Short mmCIF file of C-alpha atoms and ligand atoms in Angstrom, two decimals:
data_model
loop_
_atom_site.label_atom_id
_atom_site.label_comp_id
_atom_site.label_asym_id
_atom_site.label_seq_id
_atom_site.Cartn_x
_atom_site.Cartn_y
_atom_site.Cartn_z
CA UNK C 1 -134.76 1.15 106.48
CA UNK C 2 -136.08 -2.42 106.37
CA UNK C 3 -133.29 -4.28 108.15
CA UNK C 4 -134.79 -5.87 111.25
CA UNK C 5 -131.75 -7.72 112.48
CA UNK C 6 -128.16 -6.43 112.69
CA UNK C 7 -125.73 -6.68 109.79
CA UNK C 8 -122.65 -8.90 110.32
CA UNK C 9 -119.26 -7.77 109.00
CA UNK C 10 -116.51 -10.41 108.92
CA UNK C 11 -113.06 -8.79 108.88
CA UNK C 12 -111.94 -5.55 110.55
CA UNK C 13 -109.30 -4.55 108.01
CA UNK C 14 -109.74 -1.28 106.17
CA UNK C 15 -112.36 -2.75 103.77
CA UNK C 16 -114.62 -4.05 106.56
CA UNK C 17 -114.28 -0.83 108.54
CA UNK C 18 -114.93 1.34 105.50
CA UNK C 19 -118.20 -0.55 104.99
CA UNK C 20 -118.95 -0.39 108.72
CA UNK C 21 -118.53 3.39 108.88
CA UNK C 22 -120.99 3.99 106.06
CA UNK C 23 -123.56 1.48 107.30
CA UNK C 24 -123.32 2.84 110.85
CA UNK C 25 -123.70 6.42 109.60
CA UNK C 26 -126.85 5.30 107.72
CA UNK C 27 -128.31 4.03 111.00
CA UNK C 28 -127.86 0.27 110.68
CA UNK C 29 -127.00 -1.89 113.65
CA UNK C 30 -123.76 -3.85 113.14
CA UNK C 31 -121.75 -6.66 114.65
CA UNK C 32 -118.15 -7.15 113.57
CA UNK C 33 -115.96 -10.26 113.75
CA UNK C 34 -112.24 -10.81 113.35
CA UNK C 35 -110.05 -13.85 113.87
CA UNK C 36 -107.21 -11.65 115.14
CA UNK C 37 -106.84 -10.06 118.56
CA UNK C 38 -107.24 -6.58 117.13
CA UNK C 39 -108.34 -4.66 114.06
CA UNK C 40 -106.28 -3.67 111.03
CA UNK C 41 -105.56 -6.90 109.14
CA UNK C 42 -102.76 -6.05 106.73
CA UNK C 43 -102.67 -2.50 108.14
CA UNK C 44 -101.96 -3.74 111.65
CA UNK C 45 -98.79 -2.85 113.53
CA UNK C 46 -96.84 -5.12 115.83
CA UNK C 47 -95.91 -3.93 119.30
CA UNK C 48 -92.38 -5.08 120.06
CA UNK C 49 -89.36 -4.37 122.24
CA UNK C 50 -88.28 -2.03 119.44
CA UNK C 51 -91.56 -0.05 119.55
CA UNK C 52 -94.54 -0.41 117.21
CA UNK C 53 -93.57 -1.73 113.78
CA UNK C 54 -95.64 -1.45 110.60
CA UNK C 55 -95.03 -4.92 109.19
CA UNK C 56 -97.76 -4.82 106.52
CA UNK C 57 -98.87 -1.73 104.60
CA UNK C 58 -96.04 0.80 104.72
CA UNK C 59 -97.83 3.93 103.55
CA UNK C 60 -100.69 4.65 101.23
CA UNK C 61 -101.47 6.99 98.39
CA UNK C 62 -104.87 8.55 97.64
CA UNK C 63 -105.88 9.08 94.02
CA UNK C 64 -109.67 8.64 93.96
CA UNK C 65 -111.52 11.81 94.99
CA UNK C 66 -113.64 9.95 97.59
CA UNK C 67 -110.59 8.48 99.27
CA UNK C 68 -108.73 11.82 99.13
CA UNK C 69 -111.65 13.36 101.07
CA UNK C 70 -111.65 10.54 103.62
CA UNK C 71 -107.89 10.91 104.17
CA UNK C 72 -108.26 14.69 104.62
CA UNK C 73 -110.85 13.97 107.30
CA UNK C 74 -108.49 11.47 109.01
CA UNK C 75 -105.70 14.03 108.87
CA UNK C 76 -107.90 16.67 110.50
CA UNK C 77 -108.62 14.20 113.31
CA UNK C 78 -104.93 13.45 113.82
CA UNK C 79 -105.12 9.80 112.69
CA UNK C 80 -102.74 10.15 109.73
CA UNK C 81 -99.82 12.32 108.68
CA UNK C 82 -97.77 12.75 105.57
CA UNK C 83 -94.55 10.71 105.41
CA UNK C 84 -91.80 12.32 103.36
CA UNK C 85 -89.06 9.71 103.26
CA UNK C 86 -85.73 10.18 101.59
CA UNK C 87 -86.51 7.70 98.79
CA UNK C 88 -84.11 5.48 96.87
CA UNK C 89 -84.28 2.69 94.39
CA UNK C 90 -81.94 -0.24 93.97
CA UNK C 91 -81.45 -1.83 90.57
CA UNK C 92 -78.57 -3.74 88.89
CA UNK C 93 -76.55 -3.52 92.10
CA UNK C 94 -76.84 0.30 92.22
CA UNK C 95 -78.45 2.26 95.05
CA UNK C 96 -79.67 5.65 93.75
CA UNK C 97 -81.68 8.52 95.20
CA UNK C 98 -85.17 8.53 93.67
CA UNK C 99 -87.11 11.53 94.98
CA UNK C 100 -90.61 12.28 93.71
CA UNK C 101 -93.61 14.49 94.39
CA UNK C 102 -96.06 11.74 95.48
CA UNK C 103 -98.04 12.36 98.70
CA UNK C 104 -97.67 9.32 101.01
CA UNK C 105 -99.73 8.83 104.16
CA UNK C 106 -99.15 6.81 107.33
CA UNK C 107 -101.21 6.24 110.47
CA UNK C 108 -99.87 7.95 113.59
CA UNK C 109 -98.32 6.91 115.86
CA UNK C 110 -98.59 3.58 114.01
CA UNK C 111 -100.44 2.29 110.95
CA UNK C 112 -103.04 0.46 113.05
CA UNK C 113 -104.18 3.79 114.55
CA UNK C 114 -106.43 4.29 111.52
CA UNK C 115 -108.50 1.13 111.78
CA UNK C 116 -108.58 1.46 115.55
CA UNK C 117 -110.09 4.93 115.21
CA UNK C 118 -112.55 3.80 112.53
CA UNK C 119 -113.70 0.91 114.72
CA UNK C 120 -114.40 3.28 117.62
CA UNK C 121 -117.06 1.78 119.86
CA UNK C 122 -118.70 -0.48 117.27
CA UNK C 123 -119.52 -3.94 118.71
CA UNK C 124 -116.81 -6.42 117.75
CA UNK C 125 -115.84 -10.02 118.52
CA UNK C 126 -112.04 -10.45 118.30
CA UNK C 127 -110.23 -13.83 118.27
CA UNK C 128 -113.33 -15.16 116.53
CA UNK C 129 -112.62 -17.04 113.31
CA UNK C 130 -115.81 -17.50 111.30
CA UNK C 131 -115.90 -20.87 109.59
CA UNK C 132 -119.39 -20.88 108.08
CA UNK C 133 -121.99 -18.39 106.93
CA UNK C 134 -125.41 -19.98 106.48
CA UNK C 135 -128.97 -18.91 105.94
CA UNK C 136 -131.90 -20.03 108.07
CA UNK C 137 -135.48 -19.49 106.97
CA UNK C 138 -135.22 -15.71 107.04
CA UNK C 139 -131.89 -14.73 108.45
CA UNK C 140 -128.17 -15.33 108.33
CA UNK C 141 -126.16 -17.12 111.01
CA UNK C 142 -122.42 -17.48 111.55
CA UNK C 143 -120.52 -20.41 112.98
CA UNK C 144 -117.10 -19.84 114.56
CA UNK C 145 -114.07 -22.13 114.94
CA UNK C 146 -114.78 -22.66 118.66
CA UNK C 147 -118.25 -24.02 117.96
CA UNK C 148 -120.07 -20.77 118.83
CA UNK C 149 -122.92 -19.49 116.70
CA UNK C 150 -123.91 -15.90 116.08
CA UNK C 151 -127.04 -14.35 114.65
CA UNK C 152 -129.64 -13.77 113.41
CA UNK C 153 -128.38 -11.21 110.89
CA UNK C 154 -130.24 -9.51 108.05
CA UNK C 155 -127.14 -9.28 105.83
CA UNK C 156 -123.52 -10.43 105.89
CA UNK C 157 -120.56 -8.47 104.53
CA UNK C 158 -117.45 -10.62 104.10
CA UNK C 159 -114.32 -8.43 104.15
CA UNK C 160 -111.48 -10.95 104.21
CA UNK C 161 -108.80 -11.85 101.65
CA UNK C 162 -110.18 -13.73 98.62
CA UNK C 163 -109.27 -17.33 99.63
CA UNK C 164 -110.91 -16.87 103.03
CA UNK C 165 -113.92 -15.13 101.46
CA UNK C 166 -114.41 -17.92 98.98
CA UNK C 167 -114.83 -20.45 101.80
CA UNK C 168 -117.43 -18.26 103.51
CA UNK C 169 -119.43 -17.60 100.33
CA UNK C 170 -120.68 -21.18 99.90
CA UNK C 171 -124.33 -19.99 99.93
CA UNK C 172 -123.65 -17.94 96.78
CA UNK C 173 -121.69 -20.28 94.46
CA UNK C 174 -121.11 -17.63 91.76
CA UNK C 175 -119.53 -15.23 94.23
CA UNK C 176 -117.54 -18.07 95.80
CA UNK C 177 -116.19 -19.04 92.37
CA UNK C 178 -115.19 -15.44 91.59
CA UNK C 179 -113.30 -15.16 94.90
CA UNK C 180 -111.72 -18.58 94.40
CA UNK C 181 -110.34 -17.35 91.09
CA UNK C 182 -108.23 -14.63 92.76
CA UNK C 183 -104.86 -16.05 93.81
CA UNK C 184 -103.13 -14.09 96.54
CA UNK C 185 -99.37 -13.95 96.86
CA UNK C 186 -97.33 -14.11 100.07
CA UNK C 187 -94.82 -11.63 101.50
CA UNK C 188 -92.20 -12.35 104.13
CA UNK C 189 -91.55 -9.28 106.29
CA UNK C 190 -88.61 -8.81 108.64
CA UNK C 191 -87.96 -6.10 111.20
CA UNK C 192 -84.54 -5.13 112.50
CA UNK C 193 -83.42 -2.69 115.17
CA UNK C 194 -79.96 -1.25 115.67
CA UNK C 195 -78.65 0.48 118.80
CA UNK C 196 -76.89 3.20 116.85
CA UNK C 197 -78.26 4.76 113.66
CA UNK C 198 -77.02 3.26 110.38
CA UNK C 199 -74.83 5.69 108.43
CA UNK C 200 -77.18 6.01 105.48
CA UNK C 201 -79.65 8.60 104.17
CA UNK C 202 -82.05 5.90 102.95
CA UNK C 203 -85.50 6.04 104.57
CA UNK C 204 -87.45 4.09 101.95
CA UNK C 205 -86.23 2.05 98.99
CA UNK C 206 -87.93 0.28 96.06
CA UNK C 207 -85.73 -2.76 95.41
CA UNK C 208 -85.34 -4.75 92.17
CA UNK C 209 -83.30 -7.85 91.30
CA UNK C 210 -82.94 -8.90 94.95
CA UNK C 211 -84.77 -11.13 97.44
CA UNK C 212 -86.14 -7.81 98.78
CA UNK C 213 -88.65 -5.56 97.07
CA UNK C 214 -88.98 -2.79 99.66
CA UNK C 215 -87.34 -1.50 102.79
CA UNK C 216 -88.18 1.36 105.11
CA UNK C 217 -86.67 3.07 108.08
CA UNK C 218 -89.70 2.62 110.29
CA UNK C 219 -88.45 5.31 112.65
CA UNK C 220 -88.46 7.94 109.91
CA UNK C 221 -92.27 7.92 109.88
CA UNK C 222 -93.94 10.69 111.88
CA UNK C 223 -94.84 10.01 115.51
CA UNK C 224 -92.75 6.84 115.98
CA UNK C 225 -91.00 7.08 119.32
CA UNK C 226 -88.06 4.77 119.81
CA UNK C 227 -84.40 5.28 120.58
CA UNK C 228 -83.48 2.39 118.28
CA UNK C 229 -82.93 2.64 114.53
CA UNK C 230 -85.77 0.38 113.30
CA UNK C 231 -86.15 -1.01 109.76
CA UNK C 232 -88.80 -3.07 107.98
CA UNK C 233 -87.79 -5.25 105.02
CA UNK C 234 -90.24 -6.89 102.59
CA UNK C 235 -89.24 -9.82 100.44
CA UNK C 236 -90.49 -10.02 96.86
CA UNK C 237 -93.49 -12.25 96.08
CA UNK C 238 -91.31 -14.72 94.18
CA UNK C 239 -88.74 -15.04 96.98
CA UNK C 240 -91.54 -15.35 99.53
CA UNK C 241 -93.21 -18.11 97.50
CA UNK C 242 -89.95 -20.00 97.15
CA UNK C 243 -89.23 -19.71 100.88
CA UNK C 244 -92.75 -20.03 102.24
CA UNK C 245 -91.85 -22.55 104.94
CA UNK C 246 -88.38 -21.32 105.85
CA UNK C 247 -87.94 -21.00 109.65
CA UNK C 248 -88.22 -17.38 110.81
CA UNK C 249 -84.59 -17.16 112.00
CA UNK C 250 -83.41 -18.14 108.52
CA UNK C 251 -85.72 -15.63 106.88
CA UNK C 252 -84.20 -12.89 109.06
CA UNK C 253 -80.70 -14.08 108.23
CA UNK C 254 -81.26 -14.15 104.48
CA UNK C 255 -83.09 -10.82 104.30
CA UNK C 256 -80.49 -9.20 106.55
CA UNK C 257 -77.84 -10.48 104.11
CA UNK C 258 -79.69 -8.93 101.15
CA UNK C 259 -80.08 -5.67 103.11
CA UNK C 260 -76.35 -5.59 103.97
CA UNK C 261 -75.48 -6.11 100.31
CA UNK C 262 -77.56 -3.19 99.07
CA UNK C 263 -77.52 -0.55 101.81
CA UNK C 264 -73.90 0.45 101.20
CA UNK C 265 -72.82 0.99 104.81
CA UNK C 266 -71.48 -1.25 107.56
CA UNK C 267 -74.21 -3.17 109.34
CA UNK C 268 -73.66 -3.98 113.00
CA UNK C 269 -75.53 -6.99 114.41
CA UNK C 270 -79.14 -6.00 115.04
CA UNK C 271 -80.17 -5.86 118.70
CA UNK C 272 -83.66 -7.00 117.78
CA UNK C 273 -85.14 -8.89 114.86
CA UNK C 274 -88.33 -10.68 113.92
CA UNK C 275 -90.00 -12.16 110.85
CA UNK C 276 -93.66 -12.29 109.92
CA UNK C 277 -95.24 -14.18 107.06
CA UNK C 278 -98.22 -12.64 105.26
CA UNK C 279 -99.76 -15.58 103.46
CA UNK C 280 -102.34 -13.50 101.57
CA UNK C 281 -100.38 -10.28 101.08
CA UNK C 282 -101.47 -9.14 97.64
CA UNK C 283 -103.88 -10.23 94.92
CA UNK C 284 -102.17 -11.70 91.84
CA UNK C 285 -104.13 -9.30 89.57
CA UNK C 286 -106.31 -6.19 89.83
CA UNK C 287 -110.07 -6.38 89.15
CA UNK C 288 -112.79 -3.83 88.53
CA UNK C 289 -115.53 -5.52 90.57
CA UNK C 290 -115.91 -2.86 93.24
CA UNK C 291 -117.55 -5.40 95.54
CA UNK C 292 -119.30 -8.74 94.98
CA UNK C 293 -122.99 -8.86 95.82
CA UNK C 294 -125.96 -11.17 95.80
CA UNK C 295 -128.40 -8.48 96.87
CA UNK C 296 -131.46 -10.77 96.94
CA UNK C 297 -129.69 -13.13 99.30
CA UNK C 298 -128.17 -10.27 101.32
CA UNK C 299 -124.58 -11.44 100.95
CA UNK C 300 -121.68 -9.11 100.05
CA UNK C 301 -117.91 -9.47 99.72
CA UNK C 302 -115.32 -6.72 99.60
CA UNK C 303 -111.58 -6.24 100.00
CA UNK C 304 -108.52 -5.08 98.10
CA UNK C 305 -108.83 -8.07 95.75
CA UNK C 306 -112.08 -6.63 94.29
CA UNK C 307 -110.17 -3.55 93.02
CA UNK C 308 -106.44 -2.86 93.43
CA UNK C 309 -104.25 -4.58 96.03
CA UNK C 310 -103.71 -1.36 97.95
CA UNK C 311 -105.17 0.38 100.98
CA UNK C 312 -107.11 2.74 98.70
CA UNK C 313 -108.60 -0.18 96.73
CA UNK C 314 -109.67 -1.93 99.94
CA UNK C 315 -111.31 1.22 101.33
CA UNK C 316 -113.15 1.90 98.06
CA UNK C 317 -114.33 -1.71 97.92
CA UNK C 318 -115.79 -1.41 101.43
CA UNK C 319 -117.63 1.74 100.31
CA UNK C 320 -118.98 -0.08 97.28
CA UNK C 321 -120.31 -2.98 99.39
CA UNK C 322 -122.02 -0.61 101.84
CA UNK C 323 -123.62 1.50 99.09
CA UNK C 324 -124.85 -1.59 97.24
CA UNK C 325 -126.45 -2.89 100.44
CA UNK C 326 -128.06 0.44 101.34
CA UNK C 327 -129.21 0.92 97.73
CA UNK C 328 -130.97 -2.45 97.74
CA UNK C 329 -132.85 -1.65 100.95
CA UNK C 330 -134.15 1.72 99.75
P1 FAD X 1 -107.23 -7.28 105.37
O1 FAD X 1 -106.45 -6.12 105.88
O2 FAD X 1 -106.50 -8.54 105.10
O3 FAD X 1 -108.39 -7.54 106.43
C1 FAD X 1 -109.10 -8.76 106.49
C2 FAD X 1 -109.43 -9.10 107.94
O4 FAD X 1 -110.24 -10.28 107.94
C3 FAD X 1 -108.20 -9.42 108.79
O5 FAD X 1 -108.20 -8.59 109.94
C4 FAD X 1 -108.36 -10.89 109.14
O6 FAD X 1 -107.88 -11.20 110.44
C5 FAD X 1 -109.87 -11.08 109.04
N1 FAD X 1 -110.29 -12.45 108.71
C6 FAD X 1 -109.87 -13.24 107.69
N2 FAD X 1 -110.54 -14.42 107.70
C7 FAD X 1 -111.39 -14.36 108.75
C8 FAD X 1 -112.35 -15.29 109.27
N3 FAD X 1 -112.56 -16.49 108.71
N4 FAD X 1 -113.05 -14.91 110.35
C9 FAD X 1 -112.86 -13.68 110.94
N5 FAD X 1 -111.96 -12.79 110.48
C10 FAD X 1 -111.25 -13.12 109.40
N6 FAD X 1 -101.01 -1.23 100.46
C11 FAD X 1 -100.69 0.06 100.20
O7 FAD X 1 -101.56 0.84 99.78
N7 FAD X 1 -99.42 0.52 100.42
C12 FAD X 1 -98.43 -0.29 100.88
O8 FAD X 1 -97.30 0.17 101.11
C13 FAD X 1 -98.73 -1.65 101.13
N8 FAD X 1 -97.78 -2.49 101.55
C14 FAD X 1 -98.11 -3.77 101.92
C15 FAD X 1 -97.14 -4.59 102.44
C16 FAD X 1 -97.47 -5.88 102.88
C17 FAD X 1 -96.41 -6.78 103.43
C18 FAD X 1 -98.81 -6.31 102.83
C19 FAD X 1 -99.20 -7.66 103.37
C20 FAD X 1 -99.79 -5.49 102.28
C21 FAD X 1 -99.44 -4.21 101.81
N9 FAD X 1 -100.38 -3.37 101.23
C22 FAD X 1 -100.06 -2.08 100.93
C23 FAD X 1 -101.74 -3.84 100.92
C24 FAD X 1 -102.76 -3.37 101.96
O9 FAD X 1 -102.25 -3.64 103.24
C25 FAD X 1 -104.05 -4.12 101.70
O10 FAD X 1 -104.47 -3.88 100.37
C26 FAD X 1 -105.21 -3.71 102.63
O11 FAD X 1 -104.77 -3.46 103.95
C27 FAD X 1 -106.24 -4.83 102.57
O12 FAD X 1 -107.33 -4.52 103.42
P2 FAD X 1 -108.59 -5.52 103.50
O13 FAD X 1 -109.51 -4.94 104.50
O14 FAD X 1 -109.08 -5.80 102.12
O15 FAD X 1 -107.99 -6.92 104.03
P1 NAI X 2 -96.46 4.42 94.99
O1 NAI X 2 -97.03 5.32 93.96
O2 NAI X 2 -95.49 5.01 95.96
O3 NAI X 2 -95.70 3.19 94.29
C1 NAI X 2 -96.12 2.44 93.20
C2 NAI X 2 -94.92 1.80 92.52
O4 NAI X 2 -94.24 2.79 91.75
C3 NAI X 2 -93.86 1.25 93.48
O5 NAI X 2 -94.06 -0.12 93.74
C4 NAI X 2 -92.57 1.48 92.72
O6 NAI X 2 -92.32 0.38 91.85
C5 NAI X 2 -92.84 2.68 91.88
N1 NAI X 2 -92.33 3.93 92.49
C6 NAI X 2 -93.08 4.88 93.10
N2 NAI X 2 -92.30 5.91 93.50
C7 NAI X 2 -91.05 5.60 93.16
C8 NAI X 2 -89.80 6.25 93.33
N3 NAI X 2 -89.69 7.45 93.94
N4 NAI X 2 -88.69 5.66 92.85
C9 NAI X 2 -88.76 4.44 92.24
N5 NAI X 2 -89.92 3.77 92.06
C10 NAI X 2 -91.05 4.33 92.51
O7 NAI X 2 -97.61 3.74 95.87
P2 NAI X 2 -98.94 2.97 95.51
O8 NAI X 2 -99.31 3.07 94.07
O9 NAI X 2 -99.94 3.40 96.50
O10 NAI X 2 -98.51 1.47 95.75
C11 NAI X 2 -98.43 0.93 97.03
C12 NAI X 2 -97.17 0.18 97.30
O11 NAI X 2 -97.53 -0.91 98.16
C13 NAI X 2 -96.48 -0.43 96.10
O12 NAI X 2 -95.10 -0.21 96.24
C14 NAI X 2 -96.75 -1.91 96.23
O13 NAI X 2 -95.69 -2.72 95.74
C15 NAI X 2 -96.84 -2.05 97.74
N6 NAI X 2 -97.58 -3.24 98.14
C16 NAI X 2 -96.87 -4.25 98.68
C17 NAI X 2 -97.48 -5.43 99.04
C18 NAI X 2 -96.68 -6.54 99.60
O14 NAI X 2 -97.24 -7.58 99.90
N7 NAI X 2 -95.39 -6.37 99.79
C19 NAI X 2 -98.94 -5.62 98.88
C20 NAI X 2 -99.60 -4.49 98.28
C21 NAI X 2 -98.94 -3.33 97.95
#
């Protein structure tokens, strides 16, 4: 091991923490940074008066052998459980049952439990937005939005969505250009809670031809404890783009209207509602990059946008970044 200074990881979503786990297990000293108050990124959950709500990733599937093994390990530790929703799809104005055999996983008791567990006791700076990554004579340094500087670091792993990564990759123009070429699409999310359970069997629904593209009965996931009937609605990318700057109350109103139209039962007024805008929700296209690297410089970038825009893709990308870094040092 030739690293003489710690490695910096920017972003504590699943990609950054996947890389962190592998680098930590290989004996490297790490420091992590995130602009948010906690870990998880798009797998974070919002604490609310209606209990914890998964506003971003709803569930994940595992298809790659390496990720299947990781998920089995998480399951054995009690971090994840299988979610078996009563699934529907909605198309051409018709709501139909749509059961399948797919295994779907969720964090318990909330999605953010996974990244929280992966972070463990690793040293992390939250509420710390990194604005610049620059190289001194031998080492890397980070500048944050409050004027603080951090370093020296032997290597930097940037694990943020592509537009944010591109800005931080200025020292490696080729990598910055690759990241800049990945557009990311927004998603408006809304959460609703009802005092008495809605008279429907729907627990998850893939929606077409509507402002919505997904809805889930948050409470149907294992380990969620709330007396309210809680729901999460996701707008489609195109609706979200068209309504990017709509005030939150109007977003709730419009998505509630779409929900009422498709759910096929009477909707009482929700006792609780909120809206959240994910500006960089999903990459516009999938890539086969694994992770971006300038190994001689010691700069790496990973995230769902380097593979598929899913939890599995993000985790695999973090693995790829860590293995490339370790491989270069050996
Ligand atoms: P992120 O989770 O975005 O993590 C990046 C982190 O970097 C964030 O914590 C952010 O705060 C931090 N950061 C950014 N810039 C800076 C900076 N300058 N300084 C410091 N920190 C910074 N996937 C599925 O598999 N199944 C689903 O059902 C599913 N549904 C989804 C629904 C929605 C609404 C959204 C938004 C996503 C969904 N996804 C789903 C996608 C999945 O959530 C992502 O693919 C995955 O979580 C991305 O992980 P990541 O680590 O690459 O990025
Ligand atoms: P998956 O295999 O459950 O779903 C993949 C796609 O197959 C679904 O989008 C849906 O169109 C279709 N599908 C699957 N099962 C179905 C069923 N029983 N009935 C009807 N259609 C069905 O999960 P996978 O491959 O892990 O995908 C993750 C999910 O996360 C996708 O639904 C994707 O749209 C969603 N996602 C949402 C984002 C957002 O911003 N809203 C961002 C990234 C992912």
